Coordinates of C-alpha atoms in Angstrom, one line a residue:
X436 CA 0.0 0.0 0.0
X437 CA 2.9 2.4 0.9
X438 CA 4.3 1.8 -2.6
X439 CA 1.0 2.7 -4.2
X440 CA 0.6 5.8 -2.2
X441 CA 4.0 7.0 -3.4
X442 CA 3.1 6.2 -7.0
X443 CA -0.2 8.0 -6.7
X444 CA 1.4 11.0 -5.0
X445 CA 4.0 11.2 -7.8
X446 CA 1.2 11.1 -10.4
X447 CA -0.8 13.7 -8.6
X448 CA 2.1 16.0 -8.3
X449 CA 3.3 15.4 -11.8
X450 CA -0.1 16.1 -13.3
X451 CA -0.5 19.1 -11.1
X452 CA 2.7 20.5 -12.4
X453 CA 1.9 19.7 -16.1
X454 CA -1.5 21.4 -15.8
X455 CA -0.4 24.3 -13.7
X456 CA 2.8 25.0 -15.7
X457 CA 1.3 24.5 -19.2
X458 CA -2.1 26.0 -18.7
X459 CA -0.8 28.7 -16.3
X460 CA 1.6 29.9 -19.0
X461 CA -1.3 30.1 -21.4
X462 CA -3.6 31.9 -19.0
X463 CA -1.2 34.2 -17.3
X464 CA 1.8 34.8 -19.6
X465 CA 0.9 34.1 -23.3
X466 CA -0.7 37.4 -24.1
X467 CA 0.9 39.6 -21.4
X468 CA 1.3 43.1 -23.0
X469 CA 4.5 43.6 -24.9
X470 CA 6.4 40.7 -23.3
X471 CA 3.9 37.8 -23.6
X472 CA 5.4 34.4 -24.3
X473 CA 3.0 33.5 -27.2
X474 CA 2.2 30.1 -28.5
X475 CA 5.8 29.1 -28.7
X476 CA 6.2 29.8 -25.0
X477 CA 3.1 27.8 -24.1
X478 CA 4.3 24.9 -26.2
X479 CA 7.7 25.0 -24.4
X480 CA 6.1 25.3 -21.0
X481 CA 4.1 22.1 -21.6
X482 CA 7.2 20.3 -22.8
X483 CA 9.3 21.5 -19.8
X484 CA 6.7 20.4 -17.3
X485 CA 6.8 16.8 -18.7
X486 CA 10.6 16.9 -19.0
X487 CA 11.2 18.1 -15.4
X488 CA 8.4 15.8 -14.0
X489 CA 9.7 12.8 -15.8
X490 CA 13.3 13.1 -14.3
X491 CA 12.0 14.1 -10.8
X492 CA 9.1 11.7 -10.5
X493 CA 9.5 9.1 -13.2
X494 CA 11.6 6.9 -11.0
X495 CA 8.7 6.6 -8.5
X496 CA 5.6 6.2 -10.7
X497 CA 6.9 6.0 -14.3
X498 CA 6.0 9.6 -14.9
X499 CA 2.7 9.2 -16.9
X500 CA 0.9 12.3 -15.8
X501 CA -1.8 11.5 -18.4
X502 CA -4.6 8.9 -18.4
X503 CA -4.2 8.3 -22.1
X504 CA -0.5 7.6 -21.6
X505 CA -1.3 5.1 -18.8
X506 CA -3.8 3.4 -21.0
X507 CA -1.3 3.3 -23.9
X508 CA 1.4 1.9 -21.7
X509 CA -0.9 -0.8 -20.4
X510 CA -1.9 -1.8 -24.0
X511 CA 1.8 -1.7 -24.9
X512 CA 2.6 -4.1 -22.1
X513 CA 4.7 -1.7 -20.1
X514 CA 2.1 -1.1 -17.3
X515 CA -0.2 -3.4 -15.3
X516 CA -3.9 -2.7 -16.2
X517 CA -4.8 -3.3 -12.6
X518 CA -3.0 -0.1 -11.7
X519 CA -5.0 2.1 -14.1
X520 CA -7.8 3.1 -11.8
X521 CA -5.4 4.4 -9.1
X522 CA -3.3 6.3 -11.6
X523 CA -6.1 7.9 -13.4
X524 CA -7.8 9.1 -10.2
X525 CA -4.5 10.6 -9.0
X526 CA -3.9 12.3 -12.3
X527 CA -7.4 13.8 -12.5
X528 CA -7.3 15.0 -9.0
X529 CA -3.9 16.6 -9.5
X530 CA -5.1 18.4 -12.7
X531 CA -8.2 19.7 -10.9
X532 CA -6.1 20.9 -8.0
X533 CA -3.9 22.8 -10.5
X534 CA -7.0 24.3 -12.2
X535 CA -8.2 25.5 -8.8
X536 CA -4.9 27.1 -7.9
X537 CA -4.7 28.7 -11.3
X538 CA -8.2 30.0 -11.1
X539 CA -7.4 31.7 -7.7
X540 CA -4.4 33.4 -9.2
X541 CA -6.1 34.3 -12.5
X542 CA -9.0 36.0 -10.8
X543 CA -6.7 37.8 -8.3
X544 CA -6.9 41.2 -9.9
X545 CA -9.5 43.8 -10.5
X546 CA -11.6 43.2 -13.7
X547 CA -10.1 39.8 -14.2
X548 CA -11.4 37.9 -17.2
X549 CA -10.3 34.3 -17.5
X550 CA -11.6 33.9 -21.0
X551 CA -11.4 30.4 -22.2
X552 CA -9.1 29.4 -19.3
X553 CA -6.8 27.3 -21.5
X554 CA -9.6 24.8 -22.1
X555 CA -9.8 22.5 -25.1
X556 CA -12.5 22.6 -27.8
X557 CA -13.7 22.2 -31.3
X558 CA -16.0 24.2 -33.5
X559 CA -16.9 27.5 -31.9
X560 CA -14.6 26.6 -29.0
X561 CA -11.6 25.9 -31.1
X562 CA -9.0 28.7 -31.1
X563 CA -8.9 28.6 -34.8
X564 CA -12.5 27.6 -35.5
X565 CA -11.6 24.1 -36.6
X566 CA -14.3 21.4 -37.0
X567 CA -15.0 18.4 -34.8
X568 CA -13.5 16.2 -37.6
X569 CA -10.3 18.2 -37.7
X570 CA -10.1 18.1 -33.9
X571 CA -10.7 14.3 -33.9
X572 CA -7.9 13.7 -36.4
X573 CA -5.5 16.0 -34.5
X574 CA -6.1 14.5 -31.1
X575 CA -6.0 10.9 -32.2
X576 CA -3.0 11.2 -34.5
X577 CA -0.9 13.3 -32.1
X578 CA -1.7 11.1 -29.1
X579 CA -0.8 8.0 -31.1
X580 CA 2.6 9.5 -32.0
X581 CA 3.1 10.7 -28.4
X582 CA 2.6 7.1 -27.2
X583 CA 4.9 5.7 -29.8
X584 CA 7.6 8.1 -28.8
X585 CA 7.2 7.2 -25.2
X586 CA 7.4 3.5 -25.8
X587 CA 10.4 3.9 -28.1
X588 CA 12.3 6.4 -25.9
X589 CA 11.9 4.2 -22.8
X590 CA 12.6 0.9 -24.4
X591 CA 15.6 -1.1 -23.1
X592 CA 17.5 -0.6 -26.4
X593 CA 17.0 3.2 -26.2
X594 CA 19.8 5.5 -25.1
X595 CA 19.7 5.4 -21.3
X596 CA 18.8 8.6 -19.5
X597 CA 17.4 10.5 -22.5
X598 CA 13.8 9.3 -22.4
X599 CA 12.5 12.3 -20.5
X600 CA 14.2 14.7 -23.0
X601 CA 12.7 13.0 -26.0
X602 CA 9.2 12.9 -24.4
X603 CA 9.3 16.5 -23.3
X604 CA 10.4 17.7 -26.8
X605 CA 7.7 15.6 -28.4
X606 CA 5.0 17.2 -26.3
X607 CA 6.4 20.6 -27.2
X608 CA 6.2 19.8 -30.9
X609 CA 2.6 18.5 -30.4
X610 CA 1.6 21.8 -29.0
X611 CA 3.3 23.8 -31.7
X612 CA 1.2 21.8 -34.2
X613 CA -2.2 21.7 -32.5
X614 CA -2.8 24.7 -30.2
X615 CA -4.7 26.5 -33.0
X616 CA -6.9 23.4 -33.6
X617 CA -8.0 22.2 -30.1
X618 CA -5.7 24.2 -27.8
X619 CA -4.0 20.8 -27.5
X620 CA -5.2 18.2 -25.1
X621 CA -3.7 14.7 -25.8
X622 CA -4.3 14.4 -22.1
X623 CA -7.8 13.9 -20.5
X624 CA -6.6 15.0 -17.1
X625 CA -5.2 18.3 -18.3
X626 CA -8.5 18.9 -20.1
X627 CA -10.6 18.2 -17.1
X628 CA -8.5 20.2 -14.7
X629 CA -9.3 23.5 -16.4
X630 CA -12.7 22.6 -17.9
X631 CA -14.1 22.5 -14.3
X632 CA -13.3 26.1 -13.8
X633 CA -13.7 27.3 -17.5
X634 CA -16.7 28.3 -19.7
X635 CA -19.7 25.9 -19.8
X636 CA -18.9 24.9 -23.4
X637 CA -15.6 23.3 -22.2
X638 CA -17.5 20.9 -19.9
X639 CA -20.0 20.1 -22.6
X640 CA -17.1 19.1 -25.0
X641 CA -15.0 17.4 -22.3
X642 CA -16.1 13.9 -23.3
X643 CA -14.3 14.4 -26.6
X644 CA -11.0 15.1 -24.9
X645 CA -11.3 11.9 -23.0
X646 CA -12.4 9.6 -25.8
X647 CA -10.1 10.8 -28.6
X648 CA -6.7 10.9 -26.7
X649 CA -7.4 7.4 -25.3
X650 CA -8.3 6.0 -28.8
X651 CA -5.1 7.6 -30.1
X652 CA -3.1 6.1 -27.3
X653 CA -4.5 2.6 -28.0
X654 CA -3.7 3.0 -31.7
X655 CA -0.2 4.2 -31.0
X656 CA 0.5 1.3 -28.5
X657 CA -0.8 -1.3 -31.0
X658 CA 1.3 0.2 -33.8
X659 CA 4.4 0.1 -31.7
X660 CA 3.8 -3.3 -30.3
X661 CA 3.0 -4.9 -33.7
X662 CA 5.4 -3.1 -36.0
X663 CA 8.2 -1.6 -33.9
X664 CA 8.8 -3.5 -30.7
X665 CA 11.9 -5.6 -30.2
X666 CA 11.2 -9.3 -29.5
X667 CA 12.5 -8.8 -25.9
X668 CA 10.1 -6.0 -25.0

């Protein structure tokens, strides 16, 4: 039980950090007058949260910080399916806690307007007005690639010690591609954490950002396992 508590705590903290760091950069710093970090800064922020979290917390829990990644690793044979409920609960709670802290900060000035609060969406709630179909393809394909990169970068034959770097850079690239389309989810917990405090439309579309990343993760895991995995994996 003590081992599980450590793993759940690591996943809670790691997902908190990913949601707070990534979404916080979008809500607080992206459009700050004259010196805002813009989309590139937000993409880097998400990548850096995963990179730092992977090295600090990965040795404890594996550093998933994402229900879709946990599912993908289970399908890929790298994670016991029996552990999924505990991991997913810890991840979602960590993301919601981050959303709560970010909400307190974002509303802590006169005339505060949280806007979309870094929530994910399609159609009228897409940053670029992209359709549900475009959002579906984006989330499924990018989550599949993310899981393939994770499985490959953490394989026994991969260069030791560089997995976290590859995974963090991959998430950065994913955001560089897809922020205009869906505001980038590829992570149901991250989507949930801010949707709880964001506009009503974010909650009404939240199901999509659970289903599509998980579908993508399963596809990515199957592709890796069938076509790319070493016989010893």
